[in-house]
mmCIF file of C-alpha atoms in Angstrom:
data_model
loop_
_atom_site.group_PDB
_atom_site.id
_atom_site.type_symbol
_atom_site.label_atom_id
_atom_site.label_comp_id
_atom_site.label_asym_id
_atom_site.label_seq_id
_atom_site.Cartn_x
_atom_site.Cartn_y
_atom_site.Cartn_z
ATOM 1 C CA UNK C 13 15.869 23.875 -4.363
ATOM 2 C CA UNK C 14 15.115 26.588 -0.800
ATOM 3 C CA UNK C 15 14.539 30.529 -1.887
ATOM 4 C CA UNK C 16 15.666 32.730 0.724
ATOM 5 C CA UNK C 17 13.668 35.562 -0.151
ATOM 6 C CA UNK C 18 12.239 37.085 3.254
ATOM 7 C CA UNK C 19 8.727 38.347 1.802
ATOM 8 C CA UNK C 20 8.228 34.889 0.250
ATOM 9 C CA UNK C 21 9.013 32.950 4.068
ATOM 10 C CA UNK C 22 6.486 35.455 5.141
ATOM 11 C CA UNK C 23 3.667 34.693 1.937
ATOM 12 C CA UNK C 24 4.030 30.804 3.024
ATOM 13 C CA UNK C 25 3.675 31.292 6.819
ATOM 14 C CA UNK C 26 0.422 32.972 6.327
ATOM 15 C CA UNK C 27 -0.961 30.729 3.881
ATOM 16 C CA UNK C 28 -0.131 27.660 6.224
ATOM 17 C CA UNK C 29 -1.857 29.568 8.676
ATOM 18 C CA UNK C 30 -4.669 29.510 6.870
ATOM 19 C CA UNK C 31 -4.920 26.519 5.432
ATOM 20 C CA UNK C 32 -4.461 24.648 9.331
ATOM 21 C CA UNK C 33 -7.126 27.352 10.099
ATOM 22 C CA UNK C 34 -9.774 26.318 7.890
ATOM 23 C CA UNK C 35 -8.667 22.772 8.491
ATOM 24 C CA UNK C 36 -9.067 22.973 12.528
ATOM 25 C CA UNK C 37 -12.211 25.264 12.455
ATOM 26 C CA UNK C 38 -14.815 22.316 11.943
ATOM 27 C CA UNK C 39 -13.311 20.245 14.954
ATOM 28 C CA UNK C 40 -13.239 23.729 17.086
ATOM 29 C CA UNK C 41 -16.954 24.029 16.065
ATOM 30 C CA UNK C 42 -17.665 19.878 16.970
ATOM 31 C CA UNK C 43 -15.890 20.792 20.211
ATOM 32 C CA UNK C 44 -17.460 24.016 21.468
ATOM 33 C CA UNK C 45 -21.267 21.875 20.381
ATOM 34 C CA UNK C 46 -19.957 19.006 22.198
ATOM 35 C CA UNK C 47 -19.432 21.018 25.639
ATOM 36 C CA UNK C 48 -23.225 22.633 25.471
ATOM 37 C CA UNK C 49 -26.167 21.378 26.701
ATOM 38 C CA UNK C 50 -28.645 19.936 24.386
ATOM 39 C CA UNK C 51 -31.289 23.007 24.518
ATOM 40 C CA UNK C 52 -28.376 25.566 24.182
ATOM 41 C CA UNK C 53 -27.863 24.033 20.488
ATOM 42 C CA UNK C 54 -31.568 24.335 19.454
ATOM 43 C CA UNK C 55 -31.877 27.578 21.023
ATOM 44 C CA UNK C 56 -29.179 29.263 19.561
ATOM 45 C CA UNK C 57 -26.853 29.624 16.730
ATOM 46 C CA UNK C 58 -24.376 27.317 16.047
ATOM 47 C CA UNK C 59 -21.488 28.209 19.464
ATOM 48 C CA UNK C 60 -18.283 28.712 18.265
ATOM 49 C CA UNK C 61 -16.894 28.736 22.559
ATOM 50 C CA UNK C 62 -16.861 26.236 25.247
ATOM 51 C CA UNK C 63 -20.379 25.953 27.201
ATOM 52 C CA UNK C 64 -21.157 25.490 30.356
ATOM 53 C CA UNK C 65 -21.274 21.795 30.361
ATOM 54 C CA UNK C 66 -17.815 21.285 29.912
ATOM 55 C CA UNK C 67 -16.581 17.680 29.617
ATOM 56 C CA UNK C 68 -19.508 16.181 31.302
ATOM 57 C CA UNK C 69 -20.592 14.756 28.138
ATOM 58 C CA UNK C 70 -17.654 13.417 27.651
ATOM 59 C CA UNK C 71 -18.056 11.880 31.013
ATOM 60 C CA UNK C 72 -21.494 10.625 30.373
ATOM 61 C CA UNK C 73 -20.961 8.975 27.035
ATOM 62 C CA UNK C 74 -17.736 6.846 28.337
ATOM 63 C CA UNK C 75 -19.391 6.357 31.526
ATOM 64 C CA UNK C 76 -23.081 5.004 30.788
ATOM 65 C CA UNK C 77 -24.742 3.548 27.872
ATOM 66 C CA UNK C 78 -25.882 5.444 25.399
ATOM 67 C CA UNK C 79 -30.027 5.052 24.796
ATOM 68 C CA UNK C 80 -30.106 4.634 21.160
ATOM 69 C CA UNK C 81 -27.201 2.161 21.068
ATOM 70 C CA UNK C 82 -27.717 0.201 24.372
ATOM 71 C CA UNK C 83 -23.849 0.388 24.716
ATOM 72 C CA UNK C 84 -21.364 3.184 26.382
ATOM 73 C CA UNK C 85 -19.124 4.733 23.786
ATOM 74 C CA UNK C 86 -15.860 3.243 26.092
ATOM 75 C CA UNK C 87 -16.795 -0.354 24.803
ATOM 76 C CA UNK C 88 -17.131 0.998 20.851
ATOM 77 C CA UNK C 89 -14.123 2.344 21.241
ATOM 78 C CA UNK C 90 -12.853 -1.053 22.650
ATOM 79 C CA UNK C 91 -14.420 -2.692 19.553
ATOM 80 C CA UNK C 92 -13.295 -0.576 17.178
ATOM 81 C CA UNK C 93 -9.459 -1.208 18.392
ATOM 82 C CA UNK C 94 -10.169 -4.702 18.339
ATOM 83 C CA UNK C 95 -10.980 -4.472 14.719
ATOM 84 C CA UNK C 96 -8.661 -2.076 13.561
ATOM 85 C CA UNK C 97 -5.459 -3.768 15.441
ATOM 86 C CA UNK C 98 -6.624 -7.306 14.481
ATOM 87 C CA UNK C 99 -6.872 -6.210 10.934
ATOM 88 C CA UNK C 100 -3.674 -4.342 10.601
ATOM 89 C CA UNK C 101 -1.404 -7.184 12.412
ATOM 90 C CA UNK C 102 -3.014 -9.645 10.795
ATOM 91 C CA UNK C 103 -2.620 -8.311 7.250
ATOM 92 C CA UNK C 104 1.195 -7.206 7.689
ATOM 93 C CA UNK C 105 1.712 -11.214 9.012
ATOM 94 C CA UNK C 106 -0.097 -12.929 6.023
ATOM 95 C CA UNK C 107 1.349 -10.086 3.541
ATOM 96 C CA UNK C 108 4.953 -11.100 4.876
ATOM 97 C CA UNK C 109 4.937 -14.101 4.810
ATOM 98 C CA UNK C 110 2.901 -14.352 1.525
ATOM 99 C CA UNK C 111 5.466 -11.745 -0.234
ATOM 100 C CA UNK C 112 8.428 -13.429 1.504
ATOM 101 C CA UNK C 113 7.184 -17.095 -0.044
ATOM 102 C CA UNK C 114 7.004 -15.162 -3.343
ATOM 103 C CA UNK C 115 10.226 -13.666 -4.233
ATOM 104 C CA UNK C 116 12.657 -16.349 -2.119
ATOM 105 C CA UNK C 117 11.314 -19.453 -2.586
ATOM 106 C CA UNK C 118 11.275 -21.426 -5.873
ATOM 107 C CA UNK C 119 8.028 -23.515 -6.178
ATOM 108 C CA UNK C 120 5.973 -24.484 -9.140
ATOM 109 C CA UNK C 121 3.027 -21.917 -10.239
ATOM 110 C CA UNK C 122 4.945 -19.205 -7.998
ATOM 111 C CA UNK C 123 3.964 -16.535 -10.574
ATOM 112 C CA UNK C 124 0.333 -18.065 -10.902
ATOM 113 C CA UNK C 125 -0.116 -17.562 -6.990
ATOM 114 C CA UNK C 126 1.509 -14.090 -7.017
ATOM 115 C CA UNK C 127 -1.079 -13.207 -10.020
ATOM 116 C CA UNK C 128 -4.165 -14.430 -7.954
ATOM 117 C CA UNK C 129 -3.638 -12.602 -4.803
ATOM 118 C CA UNK C 130 -2.937 -9.461 -7.072
ATOM 119 C CA UNK C 131 -6.147 -10.227 -9.176
ATOM 120 C CA UNK C 132 -8.531 -9.636 -5.526
ATOM 121 C CA UNK C 133 -7.120 -6.247 -5.724
ATOM 122 C CA UNK C 134 -10.132 -6.074 -8.034
ATOM 123 C CA UNK C 135 -12.625 -7.399 -5.923
ATOM 124 C CA UNK C 136 -13.157 -5.192 -2.870
ATOM 125 C CA UNK C 137 -15.191 -5.975 0.288
ATOM 126 C CA UNK C 138 -18.411 -4.381 -1.460
ATOM 127 C CA UNK C 139 -18.366 -6.267 -4.694
ATOM 128 C CA UNK C 140 -17.945 -9.786 -2.791
ATOM 129 C CA UNK C 141 -19.903 -8.517 0.226
ATOM 130 C CA UNK C 142 -22.797 -11.240 0.053
ATOM 131 C CA UNK C 143 -20.936 -14.116 -0.322
ATOM 132 C CA UNK C 144 -18.715 -13.292 2.409
ATOM 133 C CA UNK C 145 -21.620 -12.636 4.232
ATOM 134 C CA UNK C 146 -23.319 -16.319 4.004
ATOM 135 C CA UNK C 147 -20.256 -17.758 4.779
ATOM 136 C CA UNK C 148 -19.766 -15.786 8.127
ATOM 137 C CA UNK C 149 -23.138 -16.735 9.177
ATOM 138 C CA UNK C 150 -22.557 -20.528 8.196
ATOM 139 C CA UNK C 151 -19.527 -20.230 10.679
ATOM 140 C CA UNK C 152 -21.822 -18.758 13.330
ATOM 141 C CA UNK C 153 -19.260 -15.787 13.748
ATOM 142 C CA UNK C 154 -21.957 -13.559 13.270
ATOM 143 C CA UNK C 155 -21.708 -10.819 16.115
ATOM 144 C CA UNK C 156 -18.043 -12.101 16.661
ATOM 145 C CA UNK C 157 -14.658 -10.115 16.695
ATOM 146 C CA UNK C 158 -13.316 -12.808 14.096
ATOM 147 C CA UNK C 159 -16.730 -12.173 12.040
ATOM 148 C CA UNK C 160 -15.108 -8.414 12.139
ATOM 149 C CA UNK C 161 -11.760 -9.196 11.714
ATOM 150 C CA UNK C 162 -11.318 -12.379 9.764
ATOM 151 C CA UNK C 163 -13.100 -11.863 6.100
ATOM 152 C CA UNK C 164 -11.011 -8.440 6.100
ATOM 153 C CA UNK C 165 -7.589 -10.032 7.105
ATOM 154 C CA UNK C 166 -5.903 -10.616 3.352
ATOM 155 C CA UNK C 167 -4.012 -7.610 1.607
ATOM 156 C CA UNK C 168 -2.919 -7.901 -1.595
ATOM 157 C CA UNK C 169 -1.649 -4.306 -1.758
ATOM 158 C CA UNK C 170 0.198 -5.465 1.257
ATOM 159 C CA UNK C 171 1.980 -8.252 -0.339
ATOM 160 C CA UNK C 172 2.122 -6.529 -3.684
ATOM 161 C CA UNK C 173 4.186 -3.307 -1.925
ATOM 162 C CA UNK C 174 6.158 -6.082 0.531
ATOM 163 C CA UNK C 175 7.215 -8.172 -2.623
ATOM 164 C CA UNK C 176 8.249 -5.228 -4.399
ATOM 165 C CA UNK C 177 10.576 -4.317 -1.748
ATOM 166 C CA UNK C 178 11.783 -7.536 -1.163
ATOM 167 C CA UNK C 179 12.871 -8.029 -5.139
ATOM 168 C CA UNK C 180 15.657 -4.848 -4.176
ATOM 169 C CA UNK C 181 17.136 -6.868 -1.585
ATOM 170 C CA UNK C 182 20.790 -7.567 -3.094
ATOM 171 C CA UNK C 183 21.337 -11.106 -4.060
ATOM 172 C CA UNK C 184 24.368 -10.980 -2.622
ATOM 173 C CA UNK C 185 23.078 -10.120 0.870
ATOM 174 C CA UNK C 186 20.718 -13.433 0.435
ATOM 175 C CA UNK C 187 23.859 -15.583 -0.470
ATOM 176 C CA UNK C 188 26.186 -14.700 2.161
ATOM 177 C CA UNK C 189 23.227 -14.979 4.635
ATOM 178 C CA UNK C 190 23.312 -18.574 3.021
ATOM 179 C CA UNK C 191 27.450 -19.042 3.727
ATOM 180 C CA UNK C 192 26.859 -17.798 7.331
ATOM 181 C CA UNK C 193 24.186 -20.920 7.969
ATOM 182 C CA UNK C 194 21.157 -18.744 8.309
ATOM 183 C CA UNK C 195 18.306 -20.883 7.091
ATOM 184 C CA UNK C 196 14.795 -19.460 5.899
ATOM 185 C CA UNK C 197 13.274 -18.519 9.447
ATOM 186 C CA UNK C 198 16.795 -16.955 10.785
ATOM 187 C CA UNK C 199 17.103 -15.193 7.263
ATOM 188 C CA UNK C 200 13.596 -13.925 7.404
ATOM 189 C CA UNK C 201 13.382 -12.786 11.437
ATOM 190 C CA UNK C 202 17.009 -11.326 11.589
ATOM 191 C CA UNK C 203 17.891 -9.708 8.260
ATOM 192 C CA UNK C 204 14.293 -9.332 6.238
ATOM 193 C CA UNK C 205 12.161 -7.788 9.038
ATOM 194 C CA UNK C 206 14.972 -5.396 10.609
ATOM 195 C CA UNK C 207 15.306 -4.384 6.812
ATOM 196 C CA UNK C 208 11.589 -3.780 6.241
ATOM 197 C CA UNK C 209 10.273 -2.510 9.555
ATOM 198 C CA UNK C 210 9.810 1.311 8.103
ATOM 199 C CA UNK C 211 7.948 0.105 5.277
ATOM 200 C CA UNK C 212 5.873 -2.670 7.721
ATOM 201 C CA UNK C 213 5.436 0.478 9.652
ATOM 202 C CA UNK C 214 4.063 2.610 7.160
ATOM 203 C CA UNK C 215 1.904 -0.394 6.576
ATOM 204 C CA UNK C 216 0.424 -0.688 10.030
ATOM 205 C CA UNK C 217 -0.952 2.770 9.862
ATOM 206 C CA UNK C 218 -2.832 2.668 6.297
ATOM 207 C CA UNK C 219 -4.482 -0.640 7.708
ATOM 208 C CA UNK C 220 -4.951 0.494 11.050
ATOM 209 C CA UNK C 221 -6.813 3.642 9.561
ATOM 210 C CA UNK C 222 -8.693 1.024 6.942
ATOM 211 C CA UNK C 223 -9.982 -0.825 9.849
ATOM 212 C CA UNK C 224 -10.778 1.925 12.296
ATOM 213 C CA UNK C 225 -12.775 3.765 9.339
ATOM 214 C CA UNK C 226 -14.885 0.008 8.490
ATOM 215 C CA UNK C 227 -18.737 1.237 8.263
ATOM 216 C CA UNK C 228 -20.633 -1.411 5.551
ATOM 217 C CA UNK C 229 -19.162 -4.677 6.694
ATOM 218 C CA UNK C 230 -19.562 -3.739 10.828
ATOM 219 C CA UNK C 231 -23.024 -2.258 9.708
ATOM 220 C CA UNK C 232 -23.785 -5.980 8.141
ATOM 221 C CA UNK C 233 -22.671 -8.628 10.900
ATOM 222 C CA UNK C 234 -23.454 -7.045 13.832
ATOM 223 C CA UNK C 235 -26.715 -6.247 15.847
ATOM 224 C CA UNK C 236 -25.381 -7.185 19.265
ATOM 225 C CA UNK C 237 -24.496 -3.395 21.501
ATOM 226 C CA UNK C 238 -21.796 -5.346 22.828
ATOM 227 C CA UNK C 239 -19.794 -5.873 19.323
ATOM 228 C CA UNK C 240 -21.041 -2.282 17.925
ATOM 229 C CA UNK C 241 -18.341 -0.293 16.358
ATOM 230 C CA UNK C 242 -17.710 3.474 16.970
ATOM 231 C CA UNK C 243 -18.157 4.285 13.095
ATOM 232 C CA UNK C 244 -21.593 2.413 13.013
ATOM 233 C CA UNK C 245 -22.610 3.869 16.307
ATOM 234 C CA UNK C 246 -22.473 7.285 14.939
ATOM 235 C CA UNK C 247 -24.802 6.660 12.133
ATOM 236 C CA UNK C 248 -27.176 5.072 14.658
ATOM 237 C CA UNK C 249 -26.785 8.379 17.031
ATOM 238 C CA UNK C 250 -27.925 10.236 14.389
ATOM 239 C CA UNK C 251 -31.364 8.134 13.823
ATOM 240 C CA UNK C 252 -33.596 9.252 16.656
ATOM 241 C CA UNK C 253 -36.873 8.709 14.870
ATOM 242 C CA UNK C 254 -39.378 11.844 15.653
ATOM 243 C CA UNK C 255 -36.849 13.429 18.781
ATOM 244 C CA UNK C 256 -34.054 15.958 18.613
ATOM 245 C CA UNK C 257 -30.675 14.654 17.186
ATOM 246 C CA UNK C 258 -28.506 14.460 20.645
ATOM 247 C CA UNK C 259 -25.681 17.034 18.945
ATOM 248 C CA UNK C 260 -23.699 17.118 21.740
ATOM 249 C CA UNK C 261 -23.184 13.624 22.081
ATOM 250 C CA UNK C 262 -22.891 13.331 18.545
ATOM 251 C CA UNK C 263 -19.772 16.073 18.321
ATOM 252 C CA UNK C 264 -18.373 14.569 21.050
ATOM 253 C CA UNK C 265 -18.264 10.932 19.917
ATOM 254 C CA UNK C 266 -16.924 12.038 16.768
ATOM 255 C CA UNK C 267 -14.065 13.692 18.675
ATOM 256 C CA UNK C 268 -13.620 10.745 20.568
ATOM 257 C CA UNK C 269 -13.801 8.128 17.746
ATOM 258 C CA UNK C 270 -10.591 10.645 15.636
ATOM 259 C CA UNK C 271 -8.442 9.851 19.066
ATOM 260 C CA UNK C 272 -6.706 6.715 18.256
ATOM 261 C CA UNK C 273 -5.992 7.350 14.749
ATOM 262 C CA UNK C 274 -4.390 10.557 15.110
ATOM 263 C CA UNK C 275 -2.228 9.113 18.071
ATOM 264 C CA UNK C 276 -1.204 6.446 15.307
ATOM 265 C CA UNK C 277 -0.068 8.798 12.873
ATOM 266 C CA UNK C 278 1.122 11.178 15.983
ATOM 267 C CA UNK C 279 3.748 7.874 17.345
ATOM 268 C CA UNK C 280 4.367 6.626 14.217
ATOM 269 C CA UNK C 281 4.825 9.853 11.852
ATOM 270 C CA UNK C 282 8.298 9.549 11.399
ATOM 271 C CA UNK C 283 8.769 5.679 10.499
ATOM 272 C CA UNK C 284 5.370 6.675 8.470
ATOM 273 C CA UNK C 285 6.811 8.954 6.072
ATOM 274 C CA UNK C 286 10.337 6.692 6.307
ATOM 275 C CA UNK C 287 8.431 3.691 4.954
ATOM 276 C CA UNK C 288 6.819 5.425 1.587
ATOM 277 C CA UNK C 289 10.035 7.195 0.282
ATOM 278 C CA UNK C 290 12.985 5.670 1.982
ATOM 279 C CA UNK C 291 14.790 2.984 -0.407
ATOM 280 C CA UNK C 292 17.895 2.524 1.041
ATOM 281 C CA UNK C 293 19.112 -0.688 2.748
#
């Protein structure tokens, strides 16, 4: 129901503008701080306008290695991108195949397999991190992309959500595909995946952000600067020993770290919302 009251529209827009300003204010302060020299940030109050350094701090971070990290920010962004894409794509592939098998195939212990997958929801990474680290270390996957991705590549949540969606597929559609001669692979490729593309898109956004924001696992298994991720590096940049924290570099790196997740949400916003609320097939 929509109310056609001019006063209410004005009030709602004012509240919306105030809310947007409150959310954007910290981002703007971080951006203005990233455009100042280090001396300016320690000699004055927090700046609220663009400094004389401009975008030089960003060029420096993307081109030259950061002294406290041993790697440039472009390398950190690349490592985070590889990890986030590997986790998101891997989770979706495994979840689609697992949900497809559980819903459309008859085999012994099918329900037991589902509940075993479902129970892993009670075991987050933090609970099983020590045995997982031991396995990864024994397989010589420390300081590697495989070590960053593989332990986080399975998702009970995505499997459960796709299973619930597949259960709503009409039996008549499955029977019609069989009559037309569609085998299991063709049914999956030509019918099931197109029907679930919005759900997969929504899961991709969620899993990409999950992989991008990972902190504990990359912190534990990476000591080589070539495999550091952007989130882990932010904490290390704040540890400057007895020296002053380079806030202009920290804020610039933070804004650069926000870029890829924001772009993914902007480009996939329509599919993301539709995948969460649309149940029509």
